[in-house]
PDB file of C-alpha atoms in Angstrom:
ATOM      1  CA  GLN A  25      50.298 -21.976  -3.046  1.00 93.00           C
ATOM      2  CA  VAL A  26      51.884 -21.883  -6.471  1.00 96.00           C
ATOM      3  CA  GLN A  27      55.000 -23.950  -6.970  1.00 97.00           C
ATOM      4  CA  LEU A  28      57.139 -24.467 -10.059  1.00 98.00           C
ATOM      5  CA  ALA A  29      60.053 -26.860  -9.617  1.00 98.00           C
ATOM      6  CA  GLU A  30      62.703 -27.394 -12.270  1.00 98.00           C
ATOM      7  CA  SER A  31      64.899 -30.484 -12.455  1.00 98.00           C
ATOM      8  CA  GLY A  32      67.188 -32.247 -14.895  1.00 98.00           C
ATOM      9  CA  GLY A  33      70.063 -29.814 -15.103  1.00 98.00           C
ATOM     10  CA  GLY A  34      73.687 -30.798 -14.745  1.00 97.00           C
ATOM     11  CA  LEU A  35      77.083 -30.933 -16.384  1.00 98.00           C
ATOM     12  CA  VAL A  36      77.221 -32.204 -19.952  1.00 98.00           C
ATOM     13  CA  GLN A  37      79.855 -32.245 -22.669  1.00 98.00           C
ATOM     14  CA  PRO A  38      79.415 -30.251 -25.882  1.00 98.00           C
ATOM     15  CA  GLY A  39      77.208 -32.166 -28.270  1.00 98.00           C
ATOM     16  CA  GLY A  40      75.380 -33.887 -25.438  1.00 98.00           C
ATOM     17  CA  SER A  41      71.734 -33.816 -24.410  1.00 98.00           C
ATOM     18  CA  LEU A  42      69.682 -33.008 -21.355  1.00 98.00           C
ATOM     19  CA  ARG A  43      65.989 -33.049 -20.588  1.00 98.00           C
ATOM     20  CA  LEU A  44      64.654 -30.456 -18.185  1.00 98.00           C
ATOM     21  CA  SER A  45      61.374 -30.894 -16.342  1.00 98.00           C
ATOM     22  CA  CYS A  46      59.162 -28.372 -14.583  1.00 98.00           C
ATOM     23  CA  THR A  47      56.531 -29.775 -12.259  1.00 98.00           C
ATOM     24  CA  THR A  48      53.793 -27.402 -11.190  1.00 98.00           C
ATOM     25  CA  SER A  49      51.145 -27.122  -8.519  1.00 96.00           C
ATOM     26  CA  GLY A  50      48.678 -24.480  -7.426  1.00 96.00           C
ATOM     27  CA  ILE A  51      47.808 -23.309 -10.949  1.00 95.00           C
ATOM     28  CA  THR A  52      45.274 -24.390 -13.549  1.00 95.00           C
ATOM     29  CA  PHE A  53      48.112 -25.539 -15.747  1.00 97.00           C
ATOM     30  CA  ARG A  54      46.177 -26.071 -18.960  1.00 97.00           C
ATOM     31  CA  PHE A  55      45.253 -22.367 -19.149  1.00 96.00           C
ATOM     32  CA  TYR A  56      48.789 -21.041 -18.769  1.00 97.00           C
ATOM     33  CA  LYS A  57      51.342 -20.124 -21.381  1.00 98.00           C
ATOM     34  CA  MET A  58      54.529 -21.875 -20.288  1.00 98.00           C
ATOM     35  CA  ALA A  59      58.092 -20.995 -21.109  1.00 98.00           C
ATOM     36  CA  TRP A  60      61.732 -21.697 -20.418  1.00 98.00           C
ATOM     37  CA  TYR A  61      64.147 -18.845 -19.838  1.00 98.00           C
ATOM     38  CA  ARG A  62      67.843 -18.935 -19.138  1.00 98.00           C
ATOM     39  CA  GLN A  63      70.389 -16.633 -17.627  1.00 98.00           C
ATOM     40  CA  ALA A  64      74.073 -16.925 -18.305  1.00 95.00           C
ATOM     41  CA  PRO A  65      76.653 -15.431 -15.937  1.00 90.00           C
ATOM     42  CA  GLY A  66      76.823 -11.679 -16.425  1.00 93.00           C
ATOM     43  CA  LYS A  67      73.949 -11.637 -18.891  1.00 96.00           C
ATOM     44  CA  GLU A  68      70.259 -10.829 -18.748  1.00 97.00           C
ATOM     45  CA  ARG A  69      67.622 -13.505 -18.578  1.00 97.00           C
ATOM     46  CA  GLU A  70      66.477 -14.505 -22.064  1.00 98.00           C
ATOM     47  CA  LEU A  71      63.567 -16.451 -23.476  1.00 98.00           C
ATOM     48  CA  VAL A  72      64.555 -19.892 -24.741  1.00 98.00           C
ATOM     49  CA  ALA A  73      61.204 -21.346 -25.790  1.00 98.00           C
ATOM     50  CA  SER A  74      57.519 -20.989 -25.052  1.00 98.00           C
ATOM     51  CA  ILE A  75      54.388 -23.039 -25.559  1.00 98.00           C
ATOM     52  CA  SER A  76      50.847 -21.736 -25.498  1.00 97.00           C
ATOM     53  CA  ALA A  77      47.915 -23.296 -23.687  1.00 95.00           C
ATOM     54  CA  GLY A  78      46.855 -24.701 -27.027  1.00 93.00           C
ATOM     55  CA  GLY A  79      50.245 -26.257 -27.675  1.00 94.00           C
ATOM     56  CA  SER A  80      51.768 -23.821 -30.182  1.00 97.00           C
ATOM     57  CA  SER A  81      55.471 -23.409 -29.550  1.00 97.00           C
ATOM     58  CA  GLN A  82      58.153 -20.903 -30.378  1.00 97.00           C
ATOM     59  CA  SER A  83      61.867 -20.902 -29.726  1.00 97.00           C
ATOM     60  CA  ALA A  84      64.789 -18.528 -29.862  1.00 98.00           C
ATOM     61  CA  ASP A  85      66.832 -18.572 -33.048  1.00 97.00           C
ATOM     62  CA  SER A  86      69.867 -19.715 -31.064  1.00 97.00           C
ATOM     63  CA  VAL A  87      68.187 -23.003 -30.105  1.00 98.00           C
ATOM     64  CA  LYS A  88      66.014 -23.707 -33.150  1.00 97.00           C
ATOM     65  CA  GLY A  89      66.444 -27.240 -34.385  1.00 97.00           C
ATOM     66  CA  ARG A  90      68.158 -28.292 -31.144  1.00 98.00           C
ATOM     67  CA  PHE A  91      65.674 -27.674 -28.311  1.00 98.00           C
ATOM     68  CA  ILE A  92      62.098 -28.910 -28.096  1.00 98.00           C
ATOM     69  CA  ILE A  93      59.541 -27.605 -25.619  1.00 98.00           C
ATOM     70  CA  SER A  94      56.539 -29.724 -24.709  1.00 98.00           C
ATOM     71  CA  ARG A  95      53.859 -29.978 -22.060  1.00 98.00           C
ATOM     72  CA  ASP A  96      51.513 -32.486 -20.471  1.00 97.00           C
ATOM     73  CA  ASN A  97      48.351 -30.755 -19.290  1.00 96.00           C
ATOM     74  CA  THR A  98      47.143 -33.827 -17.402  1.00 96.00           C
ATOM     75  CA  ARG A  99      50.321 -34.239 -15.381  1.00 97.00           C
ATOM     76  CA  LYS A 100      50.923 -30.473 -15.250  1.00 97.00           C
ATOM     77  CA  ILE A 101      54.515 -30.838 -16.416  1.00 98.00           C
ATOM     78  CA  LEU A 102      56.629 -28.792 -18.804  1.00 98.00           C
ATOM     79  CA  TRP A 103      59.711 -30.197 -20.506  1.00 98.00           C
ATOM     80  CA  LEU A 104      62.651 -28.904 -22.481  1.00 98.00           C
ATOM     81  CA  GLU A 105      64.541 -31.436 -24.555  1.00 98.00           C
ATOM     82  CA  MET A 106      67.986 -30.020 -25.278  1.00 98.00           C
ATOM     83  CA  ASN A 107      70.194 -31.627 -27.921  1.00 98.00           C
ATOM     84  CA  SER A 108      73.533 -30.769 -29.533  1.00 98.00           C
ATOM     85  CA  LEU A 109      74.370 -28.637 -26.543  1.00 98.00           C
ATOM     86  CA  LYS A 110      76.973 -25.915 -26.860  1.00 98.00           C
ATOM     87  CA  PRO A 111      79.029 -24.065 -24.228  1.00 97.00           C
ATOM     88  CA  ASP A 112      76.885 -20.980 -24.971  1.00 96.00           C
ATOM     89  CA  ASP A 113      73.872 -22.885 -23.647  1.00 98.00           C
ATOM     90  CA  THR A 114      75.363 -22.745 -20.161  1.00 97.00           C
ATOM     91  CA  GLY A 115      73.223 -20.948 -17.609  1.00 98.00           C
ATOM     92  CA  VAL A 116      70.459 -21.245 -15.080  1.00 98.00           C
ATOM     93  CA  TYR A 117      67.240 -22.391 -16.719  1.00 98.00           C
ATOM     94  CA  TYR A 118      63.958 -21.136 -15.315  1.00 98.00           C
ATOM     95  CA  CYS A 119      60.412 -22.322 -15.800  1.00 98.00           C
ATOM     96  CA  ASN A 120      57.756 -19.627 -16.214  1.00 98.00           C
ATOM     97  CA  ALA A 121      53.968 -19.784 -16.091  1.00 98.00           C
ATOM     98  CA  TYR A 122      51.994 -16.816 -17.436  1.00 97.00           C
ATOM     99  CA  LEU A 123      48.307 -16.069 -17.674  1.00 95.00           C
ATOM    100  CA  ALA A 124      46.980 -12.666 -18.692  1.00 89.00           C
ATOM    101  CA  GLY A 125      44.044 -11.461 -16.638  1.00 82.00           C
ATOM    102  CA  GLU A 126      41.522  -8.671 -16.975  1.00 80.00           C
ATOM    103  CA  ASN A 127      43.129  -6.595 -14.253  1.00 84.00           C
ATOM    104  CA  ARG A 128      46.446  -8.294 -13.644  1.00 85.00           C
ATOM    105  CA  ALA A 129      48.602 -11.051 -15.007  1.00 88.00           C
ATOM    106  CA  ASN A 130      49.572 -14.172 -13.125  1.00 92.00           C
ATOM    107  CA  ASP A 131      53.306 -14.595 -13.639  1.00 95.00           C
ATOM    108  CA  TYR A 132      55.155 -17.338 -11.758  1.00 97.00           C
ATOM    109  CA  TRP A 133      58.764 -18.521 -11.748  1.00 98.00           C
ATOM    110  CA  GLY A 134      60.646 -21.522 -10.527  1.00 98.00           C
ATOM    111  CA  GLN A 135      63.951 -21.398  -8.677  1.00 97.00           C
ATOM    112  CA  GLY A 136      65.968 -22.538 -11.675  1.00 97.00           C
ATOM    113  CA  THR A 137      68.236 -25.444 -12.545  1.00 98.00           C
ATOM    114  CA  GLN A 138      71.883 -25.096 -13.560  1.00 98.00           C
ATOM    115  CA  VAL A 139      73.001 -26.345 -16.964  1.00 98.00           C
ATOM    116  CA  THR A 140      76.728 -26.388 -17.649  1.00 98.00           C
ATOM    117  CA  VAL A 141      78.069 -27.398 -21.046  1.00 98.00           C
ATOM    118  CA  SER A 142      81.789 -27.977 -20.853  1.00 97.00           C
ATOM    119  CA  SER A 143      84.432 -30.489 -21.785  1.00 95.00           C
TER     120      SER A 143
END
């Protein structure tokens, strides 16, 4: 059974920092492309940052220079270090695991963790 569990969200003031974690089980983690998405109230889910199986990362322009995505293939954990947080960063943050297959893709999601940036 595949499980992705996010943690680390909460309420933080503008300019503050949070570190999100995504623990996984049931997948061969080192083969998967991992990503963080977020969804703000009334908006569509958007990609925040991704990291390939080989460790190459990309991030949305809105978080460049502030957020860092990283992974530990031994512990099967994904992180998102979020710094200089802004109210626009508020939303539910989701962990995603993706692996393209010959006939179908394996695409898994966590339940999400709430991040609220407010004074």
